[in-house]
Structures are given as C-alpha cells and as structure tokens.
Amino acid sequence: MTDSPVVLDGMQAPSRPRRRPETEVVLYSLVLAVVAATATLAIPDVWSPTRPAGWWLVVLVAVGFGLSERTIFHLEFDRQAIGFSVSEVPTAIALVFLAPGPAIGARLVGSAIVLVVLRKTPLYKLLFNLALFTLELVLSFIVLRGFLALVGDTDAEVVIAAIVAMVVASLLGSVLVSIAISMFEGSMLERITSELRVAWWLFVVNSTLAGMTLALALMAPALTLLAVVPVGAMWYLIQRYGIVNQRLRDLDAVHGFTGRVGQSLDPAEIMDAAVVETASLLRADSASLIVFDVNGSPMTRSIGSVGVRLPIAPDDPSWADLIAGDEARLIDGKGLRKFGLDTRSPSAELLASSVKDGADPIGLLVVAGRSGAAHRFGSDDVVRLQNLAEQLASSLGKGLLHQRMEREARQDPLTGLPNRAAFEQKVAQVAKDRNHAGVRFVMMLDLDRFKEVNDTLGHHAGDELLIEFARRIAQHKGRFDVLARLAGDEFALVGYRASEAEMNTFAEHLLAEAARPVTLDGLELVVTASIGIAVIDDHVDTAIAIRRADIATFNAKTQRLGIETYRDEIDRRTPARLSMLGDLRTAIEHEDLRLHYQPKLDLSTGIVIGAEALVRWTHAVRGAVPAADFVRVAEDTGLIKQLTDTMLSKGIEDLRRFHDRGFHLGLSVNLSTHDLLDTRLPERVQRYLQASNVDPAMLTLEITESALLIDAPRSRATINDLHAIGVRMSIDDFGTGYSSLSYLRQLPVAELKIDQSFIANVLIDEQDEVIVRSTIELGHNLGLEVVAEGVENNEILEQLRRFGCDVAQGFCISRPLAANHFMSWLQATGHPSRNQDPLDANVWVTEQKPPVR
Ligand code: C2E
Ligand code: CA
Ligand code: CA
C-alpha cells in the first residue's frame, strides 16, 4: 500500500494558501476517520475471521505492520516520490486470518508505535496516516468479503480476492494521499493521475507477492517463512535501485548547480544564485550564504530566514568549529540553542557547511526548514549540501579573485591609493561636473630627492618614504579631494576649492607638510616636494588637465619654485617634451614612421593567420624611441590622429601586397583612446579599405581596456560604427584595466588579448595561470577569440595550446619585422597559402577559422 509519511516527504515549499495546510489535513483526516468508522460498521461479521487462527496472530500481524512501517523508503519515479513498503504481506494475512476488528486494531497499534516512538511524526500527519490505514483496511475487507460472497470461498478464491482487495485499496490510498499533498502544493488532479500512472505497477507487484505469501500460509502456516526470501529480496533490490537512481539524480543536480551558479564572475550574483539553488535542491524553505571578506564586512545573501544568528567572521566562537571543519553538519534542536536560534518548534534543525577555498574558509552555507510533512533532513542531505558547498567554493573563489583583481587594478599596492587609471576616471568625473561655483583643479606632487633616497638607503627606505608622504597628504586633503599615486614618486590630487586663493593656500600647506623631517632607518631626513597645479575649466579634458599639471610640476622642479600653476607660456618653455613633439610632428609629415609586423599564430592549426602592425620611429639624435613613449606624447598633443591614420593607410596598403603575394592574412592595428572620440574615423577606415580593395573582415582594430572608459557613450558610438562597416574589434591588454564584464558584453568585440604581463609568468605564477585560464574560458563563454601576446618561449606556447587559447603572438614566434622581412619570414616558415591558388587558400583559411563576431 502507499504509505503516506514517505510520500509527504516529497512536498515542496508551501505556497501560501488561505488556511494553513496542516489544519486542512487535520480536517480531512477527521472526515476519513468518520468514513472509516461508518464503513467498519457496514462490514458483516466484524468479529469473525474468514479463516480462524489463534489470538497470537493479532500480535504477530501488529509486529508485521510495525516492521513494514519501519522499513519504508521512498523512490522517485518521474519526479514523483513513491513510498515503498511491504505492508501488503501483513495486510493479506490479516484480511484472511483475522476479523476486521482485531485486524484494524493491529494495524493502528503497530503503525502508531513506529510513527510516534521512532519517527516522531507530528500530530496532524499521525492523524492522517492512521485514518488512511484504517480506511484502506476497511475497504479491503469490504472488497474481499463482497468478492467471496459472489464467487465462493475456496483457498484459491480467497487468495485472488485478497489480491484484488489490496490493489483496490492501494489505488484508493494513493488518491487520498495525493489529495493530502495537494493541500500543500495544489494541482490535485494532476498529482493524482501522475502518481497513479507512475505507481500502479508497484501496487500490483506488491499485492501479488502478498497473495503468494497468503497462499503458502493457507497450505501450512510454517510455509509462510518461505516468503521471507522473495519479499526480502524484492525489498532490498528496489531499495538499491532507488539509491543508485538518487545518486544519479544528485550528480545531475550538482552539475546543474555548478552550471547555474558558475555563470557569473560577480560574487554577489554567484551568491544570489547559490542560495536559491541550494534551497531548491535541498527542498528547504530558507538558505543563507555568508562570505567573509579579508578586509571588509562580510556579505550575506538569504532566501527565507534560517532563524539563526549568523557569524560575522570565521572565528566567531559558536561557529568556529564548523567553519574550520571539513564536513557539512546536521544540527538539531539542542545544538541550535547554542547558536541562538529561537526554537519554538521542537523539530527545528538546520544543515550547515563551511565553504572552503583550499584550506581557507571563505564562507558558510546554512539551510533550514525542510518543507513538507517529514521536515527532517537526512544523512544524504548532509552529503548533498557538502557537495554543493564544494562546487560553490570553486565558483566563488573565482569570483572573489576576479573582484580582487578588479580592485587591485585600480589601486596602488604600496600605498593603497587609487592608481593612474582610477585617477584619470576621477578627473574625468570632476571635469564633467559643471555645477560647481569655485575652482576645480588637478595637482601633481613630486618628491625632490626621491631617487637619492632610493639609491643611498635602498628600496625599503624609499617605500617607507612614499608611504609616509602619502599618509601626510591624505591627512590634510579635503573631504572631496581624491589623492592618487600615478607612478614612482609621482602623486596627484584632484579636488574643488571655493577660490584660487584657497587652492593656493592648500598647496602651500601640503608643501610645508612634506618638508617636515622624516626618520628613515634612524636617519632624520628632509625631503622637499614640488607641486604643479592645473585649473580645470570647461575647455579642458582629462588628458590635457593632467598634462598641464605635469608641465607645471616640471617647471616647479627645474626652477625650484616649489609650486607652479599652469599658464600657456610655460608650456612653450618646457624643453624635453616639446622637442620630442616637434620632431614627431616632422617625422609624421615626412613619413619617417615605419611599420613593423608581428605574426599571429593560430594555435589549433599552427598557421599564421594575421599580423599586428606596430609603429617604429628612429630619431636622428635619440635613436630608436620606444613606441609606448612617443605614442603617449602623440596622444597628449593630438598628433595621435595623424599617427593612427598613417598606420591604417600604410598598413592596409601593405596588407594588399601580402594578399597579392598569396598570403591570406588579417591585419591588426592599434587605436588610442583619442581615436575613439573621433567620430569620423570609421569613414576614413572604410575609405582606406576600399582604396586597396581589402575585405573589412580582414582588419582588426585593437583598443585598450582603459580607452573604453573615457567618454564611454562617444567611444561606443565609434566602436559600433566600426563594427557596422565590418571591421573586427579587439580588446588589447585585457586584465590590466578595470572594465566590467557586463560592459564588455555589450560591445561588438570579436577578440580578447590577454596582457603580456600575465603570459610572461604563466608557468611560474599560480595566480597568473588562474587568470590566464579563466580569461580564456571567459572569452570563449562570451564567444570571443582569445589571443595571448608576449609569448616568449615554446613552453608557454604549449601551455597556452593546452589551455585552449586560440591565437598566440610573441618573440618566440617572431619579433615584429618590416614588411619585406615579414614576407620573407612567411615564405621561409612555409606559410601554406603560398603554395595554393589564392582563391582556394582564402576559402581554406576562412573555413578553418571563421571570423568570430
Ligand atoms: P601593444 O599593443 O601591447 O603591443 C605589443 C608590444 O609587445 C609591442 O611593443 C611588441 O613589440 C611587444 N612584444 C611582442 N612580443 C613580445 C614578447 O614576446 N615579449 C615582450 N616582452 N614584448 C613583446 P612595442 O612595439 O614597443 O609597442 C608598445 C606599445 O605601444 C604597444 O603595446 C601599443 O600600446 C603602443 N603602440 C605601438 N604601435 C602603435 C600604434 O601604431 N598605434 C598606437 N596607438 N599604439 C601603438
Ligand atoms: Ca596591441
Ligand atoms: Ca597589448
């Protein structure tokens, strides 16, 4: 027969009905009890059995009912939890050898003892079960006796009648249980039909087995013992089947959990998903996840209320043991009082598991309130929670690492101050704020003898000096000022003051503060500083403001002024930068800039699929100037527009030559922040492409992460326009900026270039390895092609190939080469397309690696 307590275990969290479902179940049980009592009276010969037996059989049957109640387990078929017990065996015996009265008594006493003493079933459920059992048994008697009256009562007829009676009663029982469950969960009809559909065969099998036992008993009571073997075997086999099935389902669930929880890199999103999933997988009303942050307040996410005071640190006295331990635990009412749970309900209990990243606890996962009637967690739930906590740990670990990376990317590790990138963003914000009545300014602070300190006293003393300097300035800055460390001994501050006079007083104050003696290594030193100030007005953008403050500082320093405020005249007098600027302008005009090409190697096929164009400039006096240096000057002065145009037009012309020679390659060109603010760039790019008859899909434009943040809407419009003409976009130096993933996801980007600083140490630094691997995974999840740059040796190349990286670029493949050398190199390394018909080659290349959009 279908046994209700187990089936009720399958209940999900109650959706709020008008009346409490427990009350409804009690009323329902009373109705069933009345029906059962009335029906009992309708049975003829309530006190005489079909086949008489000794009184001792009543005790034996009661024990049999108790035993079958005790050995109940539940199976899940088609998402329905079906209780399985062998109660049909004592039922069959009782039907035939006992009178209805004693049989009902045995049923009630045997089951009640187990339910009350061993199961501690709550009252409403006990009531329901007892009413249900009685009704089932009474119905069996009515069917049996009706059948016998119709066909006669030979032993064979008795056995058949008993089987029919039990099947009918089981079907009725199943319907009644479905109705009770629907009081918690609704959808009654659906529940009834689906349970009957799933479980009918169990009723037939059980009843037939019980009928066979009965047949043996009718032949000779001792033969009944023979039935122990098949009944026991059946019970065992079905239970094993259920366990294996449950394990498979658990695996499935855990797998799905990781998939759903691990989709994000944002710890808050991961936590939200985790509590919802955990509560649902463990069929609990409430779940809480708390994550301890090393340097901050803990984060908590909950659904429902677990009713306990959660720890705020891993060493919280009541929780420390559990958090340090490796195993999930089930905590009962007594244990809960220790954690300060208000235990009004005697059956309250909760499951808790530490979430550990390696040996370090990063959080705690707590689940409470098992839904439905059984409302108890079992040992398998403990294992399940532990599994979930382990899966969660790896997703959460990744998310926290990412968060830390994002934070660190904006912070100077030595002083904890914002770094250049964060500072630029702040200046941009201040520059946009036009509502302020007073003055807005950027102030650059530079220590005068820092290099001396560093060289004579060592780096350690140098670091200490920087930290002390930062501390002093931070103490005196205004509430809305932002202080940052840009590089070495270069600090900067952006802020507001009511007037220029106030701004100047503030600067003098800082200068005096900096000049107070510092004790380093027991030595008292006086280190002075120079300050350059640039006022921000409506015509000055971030880059210009910072450059002007820089120029003012240069002046303050070289002329020992202490403080200098930028004016246009001093710009013209600043020598070093100015000479470079003039020369660069001439170099661009005279077409003295050269292009070098560095191959991009497809790691899956080993074929060169493209090249990055890098600018080269040899100064008449200075010799080769590093690209990064003069590109920066070009950016600061607006010359970058011409520089980028040169790279694009010459690069595309060269690409035409490569194609004509049969090398079907793509070309990558670097763009600067300022290029993205130029809304006419897409138009020019298109012109160059058309002039050389080059497919736009062959051109990739690389933009750095930080470029995306300056004037985002305008840059985005340019990016979208470039995408619209068919050009691929790539994010360069990925990992060094602080672009949020959600932002990247919105951009029409085809490629992600992992910054070389991570690639260089990928073999030796575990953290870099994690970053590289997760960036590759992340890129692929977003549908991007992932490029590794700065690959300096074959070991790294092999590792990247193993990690599934798509493309590599670096000295170990080739240094950047002038166009002619590059072509010779391609020829010498046997680039495949040179041996083929150019058309074929083209098809072949695109088929191998379709351009990712
Ligand atoms: P980037 O775009 O990240 O370019 C890669 C840089 O890494 C290049 O330096 C390249 O020579 C170097 N490199 C390539 N393979 C390796 C390697 O295996 N190991 C090491 N250590 N370095 C490698 P380069 O040419 O000096 O350029 C430096 C930066 O200057 C570029 O970084 C880019 O930001 C900028 N730049 C260069 N050319 C242009 C240009 O035409 N336009 C713009 N806007 N910026 C450019
Ligand atoms: Ca680049
Ligand atoms: Ca790069």
JSON list of C-alpha atoms in Angstrom, two decimals, residues 667-810:
[
{"chain": "A", "resi": 667, "resn": "LEU", "atom": "CA", "xyz": [45.82, 42.84, -40.08]},
{"chain": "A", "resi": 668, "resn": "SER", "atom": "CA", "xyz": [45.61, 44.29, -36.57]},
{"chain": "A", "resi": 669, "resn": "VAL", "atom": "CA", "xyz": [46.11, 48.00, -35.95]},
{"chain": "A", "resi": 670, "resn": "ASN", "atom": "CA", "xyz": [46.24, 49.70, -32.55]},
{"chain": "A", "resi": 671, "resn": "LEU", "atom": "CA", "xyz": [43.87, 52.54, -31.75]},
{"chain": "A", "resi": 672, "resn": "SER", "atom": "CA", "xyz": [44.23, 55.08, -28.95]},
{"chain": "A", "resi": 673, "resn": "THR", "atom": "CA", "xyz": [41.69, 56.47, -26.58]},
{"chain": "A", "resi": 674, "resn": "HIS", "atom": "CA", "xyz": [41.53, 59.66, -28.61]},
{"chain": "A", "resi": 675, "resn": "ASP", "atom": "CA", "xyz": [40.87, 57.82, -31.85]},
{"chain": "A", "resi": 676, "resn": "LEU", "atom": "CA", "xyz": [37.63, 56.55, -30.38]},
{"chain": "A", "resi": 677, "resn": "LEU", "atom": "CA", "xyz": [36.47, 60.09, -29.73]},
{"chain": "A", "resi": 678, "resn": "ASP", "atom": "CA", "xyz": [36.92, 60.84, -33.42]},
{"chain": "A", "resi": 679, "resn": "THR", "atom": "CA", "xyz": [33.52, 60.08, -34.91]},
{"chain": "A", "resi": 680, "resn": "ARG", "atom": "CA", "xyz": [34.84, 60.33, -38.48]},
{"chain": "A", "resi": 681, "resn": "LEU", "atom": "CA", "xyz": [37.34, 57.53, -38.01]},
{"chain": "A", "resi": 682, "resn": "PRO", "atom": "CA", "xyz": [35.01, 54.78, -39.35]},
{"chain": "A", "resi": 683, "resn": "GLU", "atom": "CA", "xyz": [34.53, 56.73, -42.54]},
{"chain": "A", "resi": 684, "resn": "ARG", "atom": "CA", "xyz": [38.28, 57.01, -43.14]},
{"chain": "A", "resi": 685, "resn": "VAL", "atom": "CA", "xyz": [38.85, 53.35, -42.31]},
{"chain": "A", "resi": 686, "resn": "GLN", "atom": "CA", "xyz": [36.28, 52.42, -44.90]},
{"chain": "A", "resi": 687, "resn": "ARG", "atom": "CA", "xyz": [37.95, 54.65, -47.48]},
{"chain": "A", "resi": 688, "resn": "TYR", "atom": "CA", "xyz": [41.35, 53.05, -46.94]},
{"chain": "A", "resi": 689, "resn": "LEU", "atom": "CA", "xyz": [39.84, 49.58, -47.21]},
{"chain": "A", "resi": 690, "resn": "GLN", "atom": "CA", "xyz": [38.04, 50.41, -50.43]},
{"chain": "A", "resi": 691, "resn": "ALA", "atom": "CA", "xyz": [41.10, 52.09, -51.92]},
{"chain": "A", "resi": 692, "resn": "SER", "atom": "CA", "xyz": [43.07, 48.85, -51.52]},
{"chain": "A", "resi": 693, "resn": "ASN", "atom": "CA", "xyz": [40.10, 46.59, -52.13]},
{"chain": "A", "resi": 694, "resn": "VAL", "atom": "CA", "xyz": [40.50, 44.78, -48.83]},
{"chain": "A", "resi": 695, "resn": "ASP", "atom": "CA", "xyz": [37.68, 42.90, -47.11]},
{"chain": "A", "resi": 696, "resn": "PRO", "atom": "CA", "xyz": [36.81, 44.79, -43.87]},
{"chain": "A", "resi": 697, "resn": "ALA", "atom": "CA", "xyz": [36.67, 41.47, -42.01]},
{"chain": "A", "resi": 698, "resn": "MET", "atom": "CA", "xyz": [40.44, 41.20, -42.55]},
{"chain": "A", "resi": 699, "resn": "LEU", "atom": "CA", "xyz": [41.04, 44.28, -40.41]},
{"chain": "A", "resi": 700, "resn": "THR", "atom": "CA", "xyz": [41.08, 44.12, -36.61]},
{"chain": "A", "resi": 701, "resn": "LEU", "atom": "CA", "xyz": [41.30, 47.26, -34.51]},
{"chain": "A", "resi": 702, "resn": "GLU", "atom": "CA", "xyz": [42.79, 46.89, -31.04]},
{"chain": "A", "resi": 703, "resn": "ILE", "atom": "CA", "xyz": [41.58, 49.12, -28.26]},
{"chain": "A", "resi": 704, "resn": "THR", "atom": "CA", "xyz": [42.84, 49.02, -24.71]},
{"chain": "A", "resi": 705, "resn": "GLU", "atom": "CA", "xyz": [40.51, 48.40, -21.85]},
{"chain": "A", "resi": 706, "resn": "SER", "atom": "CA", "xyz": [41.08, 51.82, -20.32]},
{"chain": "A", "resi": 707, "resn": "ALA", "atom": "CA", "xyz": [40.21, 53.50, -23.61]},
{"chain": "A", "resi": 708, "resn": "LEU", "atom": "CA", "xyz": [36.70, 52.22, -23.23]},
{"chain": "A", "resi": 709, "resn": "LEU", "atom": "CA", "xyz": [36.00, 54.17, -20.09]},
{"chain": "A", "resi": 710, "resn": "ILE", "atom": "CA", "xyz": [36.75, 57.65, -21.23]},
{"chain": "A", "resi": 711, "resn": "ASP", "atom": "CA", "xyz": [33.61, 59.29, -22.52]},
{"chain": "A", "resi": 712, "resn": "ALA", "atom": "CA", "xyz": [32.01, 55.90, -22.86]},
{"chain": "A", "resi": 713, "resn": "PRO", "atom": "CA", "xyz": [28.94, 56.85, -24.95]},
{"chain": "A", "resi": 714, "resn": "ARG", "atom": "CA", "xyz": [31.02, 58.56, -27.64]},
{"chain": "A", "resi": 715, "resn": "SER", "atom": "CA", "xyz": [33.63, 55.79, -27.80]},
{"chain": "A", "resi": 716, "resn": "ARG", "atom": "CA", "xyz": [30.86, 53.28, -28.01]},
{"chain": "A", "resi": 717, "resn": "ALA", "atom": "CA", "xyz": [29.26, 55.02, -30.93]},
{"chain": "A", "resi": 718, "resn": "THR", "atom": "CA", "xyz": [32.58, 54.90, -32.80]},
{"chain": "A", "resi": 719, "resn": "ILE", "atom": "CA", "xyz": [33.06, 51.24, -31.93]},
{"chain": "A", "resi": 720, "resn": "ASN", "atom": "CA", "xyz": [29.57, 50.44, -33.15]},
{"chain": "A", "resi": 721, "resn": "ASP", "atom": "CA", "xyz": [30.17, 52.31, -36.40]},
{"chain": "A", "resi": 722, "resn": "LEU", "atom": "CA", "xyz": [33.44, 50.46, -36.98]},
{"chain": "A", "resi": 723, "resn": "HIS", "atom": "CA", "xyz": [31.66, 47.20, -36.32]},
{"chain": "A", "resi": 724, "resn": "ALA", "atom": "CA", "xyz": [28.93, 48.21, -38.73]},
{"chain": "A", "resi": 725, "resn": "ILE", "atom": "CA", "xyz": [31.36, 48.57, -41.62]},
{"chain": "A", "resi": 726, "resn": "GLY", "atom": "CA", "xyz": [32.53, 45.01, -40.96]},
{"chain": "A", "resi": 727, "resn": "VAL", "atom": "CA", "xyz": [35.78, 45.61, -39.07]},
{"chain": "A", "resi": 728, "resn": "ARG", "atom": "CA", "xyz": [36.64, 43.31, -36.16]},
{"chain": "A", "resi": 729, "resn": "MET", "atom": "CA", "xyz": [37.23, 44.86, -32.74]},
{"chain": "A", "resi": 730, "resn": "SER", "atom": "CA", "xyz": [39.71, 43.54, -30.18]},
{"chain": "A", "resi": 731, "resn": "ILE", "atom": "CA", "xyz": [40.31, 44.36, -26.52]},
{"chain": "A", "resi": 732, "resn": "ASP", "atom": "CA", "xyz": [44.05, 44.84, -26.02]},
{"chain": "A", "resi": 733, "resn": "ASP", "atom": "CA", "xyz": [45.98, 44.46, -22.73]},
{"chain": "A", "resi": 734, "resn": "PHE", "atom": "CA", "xyz": [43.00, 42.68, -21.22]},
{"chain": "A", "resi": 735, "resn": "GLY", "atom": "CA", "xyz": [43.33, 42.25, -17.47]},
{"chain": "A", "resi": 736, "resn": "THR", "atom": "CA", "xyz": [45.18, 45.48, -16.76]},
{"chain": "A", "resi": 737, "resn": "GLY", "atom": "CA", "xyz": [42.22, 47.80, -16.89]},
{"chain": "A", "resi": 738, "resn": "TYR", "atom": "CA", "xyz": [39.09, 47.68, -14.89]},
{"chain": "A", "resi": 739, "resn": "SER", "atom": "CA", "xyz": [36.33, 47.29, -17.43]},
{"chain": "A", "resi": 740, "resn": "SER", "atom": "CA", "xyz": [33.43, 45.40, -16.00]},
{"chain": "A", "resi": 741, "resn": "LEU", "atom": "CA", "xyz": [32.39, 42.28, -17.78]},
{"chain": "A", "resi": 742, "resn": "SER", "atom": "CA", "xyz": [28.85, 43.45, -18.15]},
{"chain": "A", "resi": 743, "resn": "TYR", "atom": "CA", "xyz": [30.22, 46.41, -20.10]},
{"chain": "A", "resi": 744, "resn": "LEU", "atom": "CA", "xyz": [32.41, 44.25, -22.34]},
{"chain": "A", "resi": 745, "resn": "ARG", "atom": "CA", "xyz": [29.49, 42.00, -23.06]},
{"chain": "A", "resi": 746, "resn": "GLN", "atom": "CA", "xyz": [27.59, 44.88, -24.61]},
{"chain": "A", "resi": 747, "resn": "LEU", "atom": "CA", "xyz": [30.34, 45.75, -27.05]},
{"chain": "A", "resi": 748, "resn": "PRO", "atom": "CA", "xyz": [30.58, 44.19, -30.50]},
{"chain": "A", "resi": 749, "resn": "VAL", "atom": "CA", "xyz": [34.01, 42.76, -29.78]},
{"chain": "A", "resi": 750, "resn": "ALA", "atom": "CA", "xyz": [35.43, 39.71, -31.58]},
{"chain": "A", "resi": 751, "resn": "GLU", "atom": "CA", "xyz": [38.73, 39.22, -29.79]},
{"chain": "A", "resi": 752, "resn": "LEU", "atom": "CA", "xyz": [40.32, 39.43, -26.36]},
{"chain": "A", "resi": 753, "resn": "LYS", "atom": "CA", "xyz": [44.10, 39.87, -25.98]},
{"chain": "A", "resi": 754, "resn": "ILE", "atom": "CA", "xyz": [45.39, 38.75, -22.64]},
{"chain": "A", "resi": 755, "resn": "ASP", "atom": "CA", "xyz": [48.00, 41.22, -21.46]},
{"chain": "A", "resi": 756, "resn": "GLN", "atom": "CA", "xyz": [51.58, 40.03, -21.75]},
{"chain": "A", "resi": 757, "resn": "SER", "atom": "CA", "xyz": [52.28, 40.61, -18.04]},
{"chain": "A", "resi": 758, "resn": "PHE", "atom": "CA", "xyz": [50.10, 37.58, -17.27]},
{"chain": "A", "resi": 759, "resn": "ILE", "atom": "CA", "xyz": [51.52, 35.46, -20.08]},
{"chain": "A", "resi": 760, "resn": "ALA", "atom": "CA", "xyz": [55.13, 36.05, -19.03]},
{"chain": "A", "resi": 761, "resn": "ASN", "atom": "CA", "xyz": [54.63, 34.29, -15.68]},
{"chain": "A", "resi": 762, "resn": "VAL", "atom": "CA", "xyz": [52.00, 31.78, -16.62]},
{"chain": "A", "resi": 763, "resn": "LEU", "atom": "CA", "xyz": [54.33, 28.85, -15.95]},
{"chain": "A", "resi": 764, "resn": "ILE", "atom": "CA", "xyz": [55.64, 30.04, -12.61]},
{"chain": "A", "resi": 765, "resn": "ASP", "atom": "CA", "xyz": [52.92, 32.10, -11.02]},
{"chain": "A", "resi": 766, "resn": "GLU", "atom": "CA", "xyz": [49.85, 30.17, -9.99]},
{"chain": "A", "resi": 767, "resn": "GLN", "atom": "CA", "xyz": [47.68, 33.24, -9.80]},
{"chain": "A", "resi": 768, "resn": "ASP", "atom": "CA", "xyz": [48.66, 34.29, -13.32]},
{"chain": "A", "resi": 769, "resn": "GLU", "atom": "CA", "xyz": [47.89, 30.79, -14.51]},
{"chain": "A", "resi": 770, "resn": "VAL", "atom": "CA", "xyz": [44.42, 31.00, -12.99]},
{"chain": "A", "resi": 771, "resn": "ILE", "atom": "CA", "xyz": [43.89, 34.40, -14.55]},
{"chain": "A", "resi": 772, "resn": "VAL", "atom": "CA", "xyz": [45.01, 33.22, -17.98]},
{"chain": "A", "resi": 773, "resn": "ARG", "atom": "CA", "xyz": [42.90, 30.10, -17.82]},
{"chain": "A", "resi": 774, "resn": "SER", "atom": "CA", "xyz": [39.80, 31.83, -16.59]},
{"chain": "A", "resi": 775, "resn": "THR", "atom": "CA", "xyz": [40.23, 34.63, -19.13]},
{"chain": "A", "resi": 776, "resn": "ILE", "atom": "CA", "xyz": [40.35, 32.04, -21.90]},
{"chain": "A", "resi": 777, "resn": "GLU", "atom": "CA", "xyz": [37.26, 30.37, -20.51]},
{"chain": "A", "resi": 778, "resn": "LEU", "atom": "CA", "xyz": [35.54, 33.67, -20.03]},
{"chain": "A", "resi": 779, "resn": "GLY", "atom": "CA", "xyz": [36.41, 34.80, -23.56]},
{"chain": "A", "resi": 780, "resn": "HIS", "atom": "CA", "xyz": [35.06, 31.60, -25.01]},
{"chain": "A", "resi": 781, "resn": "ASN", "atom": "CA", "xyz": [31.89, 31.90, -22.96]},
{"chain": "A", "resi": 782, "resn": "LEU", "atom": "CA", "xyz": [31.37, 35.32, -24.44]},
{"chain": "A", "resi": 783, "resn": "GLY", "atom": "CA", "xyz": [32.02, 33.92, -27.92]},
{"chain": "A", "resi": 784, "resn": "LEU", "atom": "CA", "xyz": [35.34, 35.70, -28.33]},
{"chain": "A", "resi": 785, "resn": "GLU", "atom": "CA", "xyz": [38.59, 34.61, -29.92]},
{"chain": "A", "resi": 786, "resn": "VAL", "atom": "CA", "xyz": [41.31, 34.72, -27.29]},
{"chain": "A", "resi": 787, "resn": "VAL", "atom": "CA", "xyz": [44.81, 35.90, -28.17]},
{"chain": "A", "resi": 788, "resn": "ALA", "atom": "CA", "xyz": [47.84, 35.63, -25.91]},
{"chain": "A", "resi": 789, "resn": "GLU", "atom": "CA", "xyz": [50.52, 38.26, -26.50]},
{"chain": "A", "resi": 790, "resn": "GLY", "atom": "CA", "xyz": [54.12, 38.36, -25.32]},
{"chain": "A", "resi": 791, "resn": "VAL", "atom": "CA", "xyz": [54.68, 34.63, -25.72]},
{"chain": "A", "resi": 792, "resn": "GLU", "atom": "CA", "xyz": [58.44, 34.38, -25.26]},
{"chain": "A", "resi": 793, "resn": "ASN", "atom": "CA", "xyz": [59.16, 30.67, -25.32]},
{"chain": "A", "resi": 794, "resn": "ASN", "atom": "CA", "xyz": [57.81, 27.36, -26.56]},
{"chain": "A", "resi": 795, "resn": "GLU", "atom": "CA", "xyz": [56.89, 26.04, -23.13]},
{"chain": "A", "resi": 796, "resn": "ILE", "atom": "CA", "xyz": [54.48, 28.91, -22.69]},
{"chain": "A", "resi": 797, "resn": "LEU", "atom": "CA", "xyz": [53.19, 28.36, -26.22]},
{"chain": "A", "resi": 798, "resn": "GLU", "atom": "CA", "xyz": [52.49, 24.70, -25.45]},
{"chain": "A", "resi": 799, "resn": "GLN", "atom": "CA", "xyz": [50.80, 25.54, -22.17]},
{"chain": "A", "resi": 800, "resn": "LEU", "atom": "CA", "xyz": [48.55, 28.07, -23.92]},
{"chain": "A", "resi": 801, "resn": "ARG", "atom": "CA", "xyz": [47.65, 25.49, -26.54]},
{"chain": "A", "resi": 802, "resn": "ARG", "atom": "CA", "xyz": [46.69, 23.11, -23.74]},
{"chain": "A", "resi": 803, "resn": "PHE", "atom": "CA", "xyz": [44.56, 25.80, -22.12]},
{"chain": "A", "resi": 804, "resn": "GLY", "atom": "CA", "xyz": [42.62, 26.12, -25.35]},
{"chain": "A", "resi": 805, "resn": "CYS", "atom": "CA", "xyz": [43.91, 29.59, -26.24]},
{"chain": "A", "resi": 806, "resn": "ASP", "atom": "CA", "xyz": [43.11, 30.36, -29.89]},
{"chain": "A", "resi": 807, "resn": "VAL", "atom": "CA", "xyz": [45.95, 32.57, -31.09]},
{"chain": "A", "resi": 808, "resn": "ALA", "atom": "CA", "xyz": [49.43, 33.47, -29.88]},
{"chain": "A", "resi": 809, "resn": "GLN", "atom": "CA", "xyz": [51.78, 36.31, -30.59]},
{"chain": "A", "resi": 810, "resn": "GLY", "atom": "CA", "xyz": [55.27, 36.90, -29.26]}
]
